[in-house]
Amino acid sequence: MLKDKKILLIISGGIAAYKTLELIRLIRKNNGTVQCILTEGGSQFVTPLSVSSLSGNQVYSDLWSLNDESDMGHIRLSRDNDLIVVAPASADIMAKMAHGMANDLATTTLLAANKPVLLAPGMNPEMWENTATQVNITTLKERGVMFTGPNNGEMACGETGLGRMSEPEEIFTAITDFFFEKPLKGYTALVTSGPTYEPLDPVRFLGNRSSGKQGYAIATALRNAGANVTLITGPTNLPDPQGMTITNIQTANDMLKACTNTLPVNIAICAAAVSDWCVDAPSAQKIKKTDDNNIPKLRLKQTPDILKMISAHPKNRPELVIGFAAETQNLEKNAKAKLKKKGCDWIIANEVGIDENGIEKTFGSDENQIYFITQDQNEKWNRASKDAIAQKLVQQIINYMDKNNGS
Ligand code: C5P
């Protein structure tokens, strides 16, 4: 996604510097190049070794380094890069920027820069609210400096308020927003993901092996493309992706309600592994094991078919509805039949089960191999990471939306 994009990342002093390591990882994972300047304050929180290992580049910190400055490092660093990101941006570095000070490598590079600058402030709420800081921010904004955050929340110092640095994913989104026009800007999307848990009693449930990874990756790729995303997810172990609305549910019925409340949307992707059955009358109390070996009989009933409901919605059918088919056999044939039965536009079919090496092919794996099936297309996509599959799918969605909305 950030191929050929070069970012100069300045890490100034603040506890949030540790989160910047994750930002470096995100930039590189998305094929961007990152060079880092670590200020003296920054190096109190993260080490040059971790920054250079993650960035894959030398770390710069010394204005008076004979080696680096023999070719004018403080000039070259901004000339060689497309965007300068300061994360965390401390109150001190912003004050120096606002007043044109240049007494270390970071501030000298910023003063000599000919590239746009994005700041991710991170500091104690009182420091943030301080008039001196606010005046500096106004000055910097007037000069065209871009900002992301800060967020409201609990600080490392124990105080609560505005001052938490944006999360790495939010800074990453601000970076991609800078580089790219968002093709799905203005579109709304609903993604269902993960398993559902259907209770037998207050402690037991019927569930499945879905990890939610593919659905989360799709929601993230849609968000990166500019869509306004609602992720409706069953229980997973994944961290919440930033920059979207997340609704956590347990049962198929909850998921149906959440989806109904989210409609209308332009795009619906049902990646969830919804349980096909739930217990007819779950017990309000824990079902007890009895001495006479009386094994309880479960009466199951069908859960609502959410994909079918969305596809057939009389008033609010999305422009594009995409379902998933997890099959253990006759994958293509069953998926094609499912496309018809569910009334959706596309089916993403994947084989589930254990491969010849004893490894789970889809559920829980970081990789997936899918068939992309529409009324008149049936494409086998190469096995790839779930992120890569999500990005490819979102590209198909962008093409579809462009075609159907006449742009
Ligand atoms: O019916 P089956 O489970 O094989 O179909 C899979 C597709 O249908 C997936 O897209 C899944 O999210 C969706 N589904 C649903 N509601 C159900 C069962 C499946 O939305 N109750």
XYZ file of C-alpha atoms and ligand atoms in Angstrom:
428
model
C 0.000 0.000 0.000
C 2.848 2.444 0.804
C 5.106 1.094 -1.948
C 7.600 3.783 -3.050
C 6.527 6.047 -0.180
C 9.323 7.317 2.042
C 8.645 8.532 5.544
C 10.975 10.337 7.912
C 9.826 9.521 11.427
C 10.986 11.717 14.293
C 10.569 10.128 17.712
C 10.671 12.725 20.444
C 10.581 12.307 24.215
C 7.413 10.795 25.635
C 6.235 7.508 27.065
C 4.155 6.977 23.890
C 7.460 6.469 22.024
C 7.041 2.740 22.627
C 3.873 2.797 20.476
C 5.862 4.341 17.642
C 7.691 1.029 17.258
C 4.374 -0.490 16.179
C 3.894 2.381 13.710
C 7.273 1.555 12.142
C 6.153 -2.053 11.824
C 2.869 -1.028 10.187
C 4.618 1.230 7.654
C 7.059 -1.500 6.701
C 4.398 -4.208 6.605
C 2.629 -2.035 4.047
C 5.829 -1.740 1.983
C 6.701 1.826 2.989
C 10.255 2.941 3.738
C 10.981 4.591 7.060
C 14.032 6.486 8.275
C 14.107 7.574 11.894
C 15.497 10.401 13.943
C 15.524 9.684 17.652
C 15.813 12.745 19.876
C 17.713 12.638 23.133
C 14.361 12.551 24.976
C 13.058 9.813 22.671
C 16.097 7.653 23.385
C 15.118 7.639 27.065
C 12.023 5.627 26.105
C 13.090 3.450 23.153
C 16.538 2.292 22.170
C 18.280 3.109 18.878
C 18.739 -0.631 18.398
C 15.010 -1.414 18.479
C 14.284 1.512 16.132
C 16.989 0.501 13.636
C 16.050 -3.187 13.799
C 12.392 -2.465 13.070
C 12.978 0.244 10.468
C 15.745 -1.697 8.750
C 17.705 1.558 8.547
C 20.358 3.475 10.431
C 18.927 5.678 13.195
C 19.966 9.320 13.260
C 20.249 11.297 16.476
C 23.357 13.473 16.503
C 23.493 16.862 14.778
C 27.255 16.927 15.217
C 27.934 13.439 13.841
C 30.853 13.811 11.445
C 29.769 10.758 9.469
C 26.142 11.769 9.005
C 26.765 15.471 8.613
C 29.609 15.154 6.123
C 26.827 14.858 3.526
C 24.546 17.363 5.296
C 22.318 14.779 7.038
C 19.873 17.356 8.381
C 19.165 18.591 4.847
C 19.246 15.230 3.094
C 16.848 13.546 5.512
C 13.955 15.771 4.480
C 14.967 15.890 0.801
C 15.063 12.087 0.579
C 11.643 11.535 2.129
C 8.054 12.349 1.077
C 6.522 13.040 4.473
C 7.853 13.863 7.935
C 5.950 12.354 10.863
C 6.701 13.353 14.463
C 5.373 10.726 16.911
C 5.145 11.351 19.727
C 5.336 15.095 19.241
C 6.177 16.466 22.692
C 5.134 19.940 23.882
C 8.830 20.821 23.705
C 9.383 19.884 20.061
C 6.183 21.703 19.024
C 7.329 24.821 20.920
C 10.692 24.675 19.175
C 9.037 24.217 15.771
C 6.673 27.136 16.399
C 9.620 29.383 17.307
C 12.011 28.238 14.615
C 14.533 26.793 17.011
C 17.102 24.350 15.723
C 19.330 23.064 18.484
C 19.371 19.348 17.727
C 19.113 17.098 14.680
C 15.299 16.745 14.852
C 14.511 20.456 15.102
C 17.227 21.415 12.585
C 15.821 18.889 10.102
C 12.294 20.230 10.690
C 13.423 23.841 10.166
C 15.313 22.913 7.010
C 12.505 20.658 5.727
C 10.840 21.094 2.370
C 8.296 18.330 2.958
C 4.861 18.236 4.656
C 4.857 17.494 8.370
C 2.352 15.404 10.362
C 2.415 15.632 14.167
C 1.005 13.060 16.596
C 1.124 14.910 19.932
C 1.420 12.967 23.165
C 1.722 14.616 26.569
C 0.114 15.162 29.959
C -3.378 16.779 29.636
C -2.290 19.911 31.556
C 0.647 20.372 29.200
C -1.710 19.949 26.244
C -4.253 22.449 27.633
C -1.567 24.979 28.562
C -2.057 28.216 26.627
C 1.577 28.158 25.515
C 1.062 24.756 23.861
C -2.292 25.758 22.347
C -0.828 28.964 20.865
C 2.044 26.962 19.377
C -0.428 24.488 17.859
C -2.461 27.307 16.296
C 0.746 28.753 14.824
C 1.790 25.379 13.421
C -1.672 24.688 11.968
C -1.659 28.116 10.281
C 1.624 27.111 8.663
C 0.031 23.961 7.246
C 1.392 21.426 9.710
C -1.006 18.443 9.926
C -2.128 16.832 13.186
C -3.560 13.504 14.268
C -4.898 13.277 17.832
C -4.332 13.484 20.691
C -6.988 11.199 22.145
C -8.847 11.363 25.402
C -8.033 8.726 27.975
C -5.913 7.551 30.837
C -2.293 8.691 30.731
C 0.829 6.849 31.827
C 1.124 9.399 34.655
C -2.251 8.242 36.009
C -4.157 11.412 35.056
C -7.024 11.311 32.598
C -7.777 13.761 29.801
C -6.808 14.881 26.326
C -3.184 14.096 25.600
C -2.825 10.406 24.734
C -0.973 9.973 21.468
C -3.109 8.528 18.660
C -2.860 4.766 18.335
C -0.348 3.501 15.733
C -3.186 2.447 13.413
C -4.700 5.945 13.587
C -1.356 7.540 12.719
C -0.977 5.017 9.923
C -4.420 6.002 8.600
C -3.431 9.680 8.744
C -0.331 8.791 6.704
C -2.314 6.900 4.067
C -4.902 9.725 4.032
C -2.069 12.077 3.157
C -0.779 9.931 0.296
C -3.957 8.631 -1.273
C -7.332 9.767 -2.337
C -9.773 7.443 -0.618
C -11.706 5.506 -3.281
C -14.490 4.420 -0.882
C -14.884 7.790 0.817
C -18.598 8.457 1.338
C -19.515 4.748 1.298
C -20.782 2.845 4.318
C -19.931 -0.796 4.921
C -21.062 -3.478 7.336
C -18.794 -6.450 8.056
C -19.825 -9.449 10.149
C -16.965 -11.464 11.569
C -15.933 -14.181 14.011
C -17.999 -17.028 15.426
C -21.285 -16.837 17.288
C -21.742 -18.437 20.697
C -25.152 -20.007 21.218
C -25.757 -20.682 24.931
C -26.793 -24.049 26.337
C -26.854 -22.567 29.820
C -25.020 -19.643 31.492
C -21.616 -21.381 31.192
C -21.736 -23.525 28.046
C -22.256 -22.680 24.415
C -22.264 -24.032 20.860
C -19.534 -22.291 18.911
C -17.015 -22.824 16.129
C -13.335 -22.366 15.287
C -13.592 -19.028 13.467
C -10.838 -16.617 14.629
C -12.329 -13.512 13.002
C -9.000 -12.712 11.313
C -10.364 -12.559 7.766
C -13.343 -10.375 8.718
C -11.148 -7.979 10.718
C -8.695 -7.756 7.821
C -11.553 -6.902 5.444
C -12.965 -4.269 7.821
C -9.480 -2.727 8.124
C -8.901 -2.721 4.346
C -12.313 -1.086 3.805
C -11.458 1.552 6.423
C -8.099 2.178 4.747
C -9.966 2.715 1.474
C -12.041 5.422 3.182
C -15.298 3.559 3.889
C -17.255 4.260 7.054
C -17.161 0.751 8.546
C -19.284 -1.006 11.164
C -17.730 -4.274 12.300
C -20.190 -6.629 13.986
C -18.189 -9.353 15.630
C -18.640 -12.472 17.680
C -16.118 -13.279 20.443
C -12.499 -13.225 19.204
C -9.041 -12.744 20.709
C -8.171 -9.948 18.289
C -7.507 -6.332 19.311
C -10.162 -3.834 18.210
C -9.174 -2.162 14.939
C -9.193 1.640 15.181
C -11.246 4.043 13.126
C -14.483 2.091 12.819
C -17.621 1.334 14.830
C -17.395 -2.033 16.559
C -20.403 -3.908 17.892
C -19.640 -6.997 19.961
C -22.251 -9.740 19.935
C -22.547 -13.316 21.164
C -25.425 -15.008 19.368
C -26.798 -15.161 15.824
C -29.915 -13.350 17.049
C -27.777 -10.519 18.490
C -25.882 -10.337 15.202
C -29.137 -10.106 13.259
C -30.336 -7.255 15.478
C -27.019 -5.400 15.169
C -27.065 -5.796 11.368
C -30.676 -4.601 11.124
C -29.782 -1.553 13.220
C -26.795 -0.804 10.982
C -28.740 -0.862 7.688
C -28.870 0.956 5.342
C -25.297 0.554 4.086
C -23.777 0.548 0.610
C -21.739 -2.627 1.112
C -22.376 -5.676 3.329
C -19.814 -8.419 3.828
C -20.923 -11.408 5.881
C -17.667 -13.076 6.851
C -18.951 -14.361 10.206
C -19.189 -18.065 10.858
C -22.718 -17.854 12.194
C -23.885 -20.955 14.006
C -26.603 -22.622 11.958
C -28.378 -23.824 15.084
C -29.001 -22.630 18.577
C -30.486 -24.411 21.574
C -34.268 -24.179 21.526
C -34.634 -23.314 25.202
C -31.279 -22.607 26.910
C -31.357 -23.284 30.609
C -31.376 -20.238 32.881
C -29.265 -22.178 35.409
C -26.190 -24.313 34.891
C -27.296 -27.790 33.776
C -26.112 -30.168 36.506
C -24.521 -33.536 35.912
C -26.633 -36.149 37.657
C -25.507 -39.368 39.339
C -27.831 -41.526 37.261
C -25.936 -40.644 34.070
C -28.961 -38.869 32.693
C -27.415 -37.163 29.662
C -29.307 -34.014 28.680
C -30.888 -33.985 25.231
C -30.359 -30.789 23.283
C -33.210 -29.632 21.127
C -31.811 -27.341 18.480
C -33.544 -24.849 16.250
C -32.349 -22.931 13.222
C -30.781 -19.501 13.681
C -31.852 -16.596 11.459
C -29.947 -16.440 8.170
C -28.465 -12.965 8.322
C -26.886 -12.973 4.861
C -30.190 -14.057 3.300
C -32.078 -11.404 5.261
C -29.693 -8.638 4.134
C -29.761 -9.863 0.506
C -33.556 -9.884 0.433
C -34.143 -6.736 2.462
C -37.229 -5.076 0.953
C -36.184 -1.475 1.664
C -32.508 -1.428 2.526
C -30.741 -3.988 0.369
C -27.104 -2.833 0.059
C -25.748 -2.178 -3.435
C -23.294 -5.030 -2.948
C -23.777 -8.044 -0.671
C -20.929 -10.517 -0.217
C -21.182 -13.848 1.575
C -18.647 -16.462 2.579
C -18.825 -20.193 2.118
C -16.716 -22.454 4.271
C -16.845 -25.940 2.820
C -15.077 -29.208 3.462
C -16.000 -30.719 0.082
C -17.286 -29.806 -3.410
C -16.227 -26.247 -2.679
C -16.983 -24.579 -6.011
C -20.251 -26.415 -6.643
C -21.588 -25.733 -3.157
C -20.477 -22.103 -3.267
C -22.200 -21.495 -6.595
C -25.408 -23.011 -5.183
C -25.041 -20.812 -2.074
C -24.787 -17.660 -4.187
C -28.231 -18.447 -5.585
C -29.796 -19.651 -2.353
C -28.656 -16.643 -0.318
C -29.400 -14.069 -3.017
C -26.058 -12.303 -2.510
C -23.897 -10.846 -5.286
C -20.567 -12.528 -4.595
C -19.389 -15.518 -2.593
C -15.915 -15.916 -1.180
C -15.439 -19.635 -0.849
C -12.751 -21.263 1.239
C -11.963 -24.776 2.161
C -11.905 -25.565 5.845
C -10.378 -28.521 7.612
C -6.903 -29.915 8.112
C -4.342 -30.056 5.289
C -1.972 -32.941 4.512
C 0.552 -31.541 7.054
C -2.027 -31.549 9.837
C -2.409 -27.751 9.747
C -5.762 -25.926 9.794
C -6.288 -24.513 6.271
C -8.415 -21.495 7.115
C -9.788 -21.163 10.653
C -7.253 -19.414 12.867
C -4.614 -19.366 10.134
C -2.967 -16.113 9.020
C -3.359 -17.278 5.433
C -6.270 -18.160 3.239
C -6.941 -19.571 -0.196
C -10.214 -18.584 -1.725
C -12.422 -18.776 -4.773
C -14.008 -15.513 -5.859
C -17.431 -16.427 -7.223
C -19.998 -14.162 -8.878
C -22.861 -14.822 -11.325
C -20.411 -14.976 -14.201
C -16.969 -15.302 -12.622
C -15.194 -18.122 -10.841
C -11.607 -17.256 -9.971
C -9.180 -19.197 -7.835
C -6.984 -16.752 -5.902
C -3.510 -17.827 -4.832
C -2.967 -18.689 -1.194
C -1.956 -15.453 0.547
C -2.127 -13.687 3.895
C -5.623 -12.761 5.064
C -4.546 -9.087 4.841
C -3.534 -9.533 1.192
C -6.825 -11.340 0.391
C -8.722 -8.493 2.097
C -6.878 -5.851 0.071
C -7.534 -7.717 -3.184
C -11.208 -8.095 -2.302
C -11.509 -4.407 -1.452
C -9.962 -3.565 -4.836
C -12.731 -5.633 -6.477
C -15.279 -3.715 -4.400
C -13.766 -0.374 -5.485
C -13.962 -1.450 -9.165
C -17.583 -2.550 -8.711
C -18.593 0.698 -7.011
C -16.824 2.760 -9.693
C -18.605 0.839 -12.457
C -22.032 1.022 -10.847
C -21.847 4.602 -9.739
C -20.627 5.851 -13.073
C -17.225 7.239 -12.098
O -25.360 -21.151 5.331
P -23.880 -21.135 5.430
O -23.409 -21.042 6.837
O -23.159 -22.184 4.694
O -23.469 -19.767 4.668
C -22.340 -19.036 4.936
C -22.610 -17.582 4.712
O -23.861 -17.216 5.260
C -21.592 -16.684 5.398
O -21.482 -15.515 4.641
C -22.259 -16.425 6.746
O -21.807 -15.205 7.311
C -23.715 -16.344 6.365
N -24.639 -16.831 7.400
C -25.492 -15.928 8.012
N -26.391 -16.354 8.931
C -26.480 -17.648 9.270
C -25.637 -18.586 8.662
C -24.731 -18.150 7.726
O -25.398 -14.738 7.720
N -27.355 -18.041 10.186
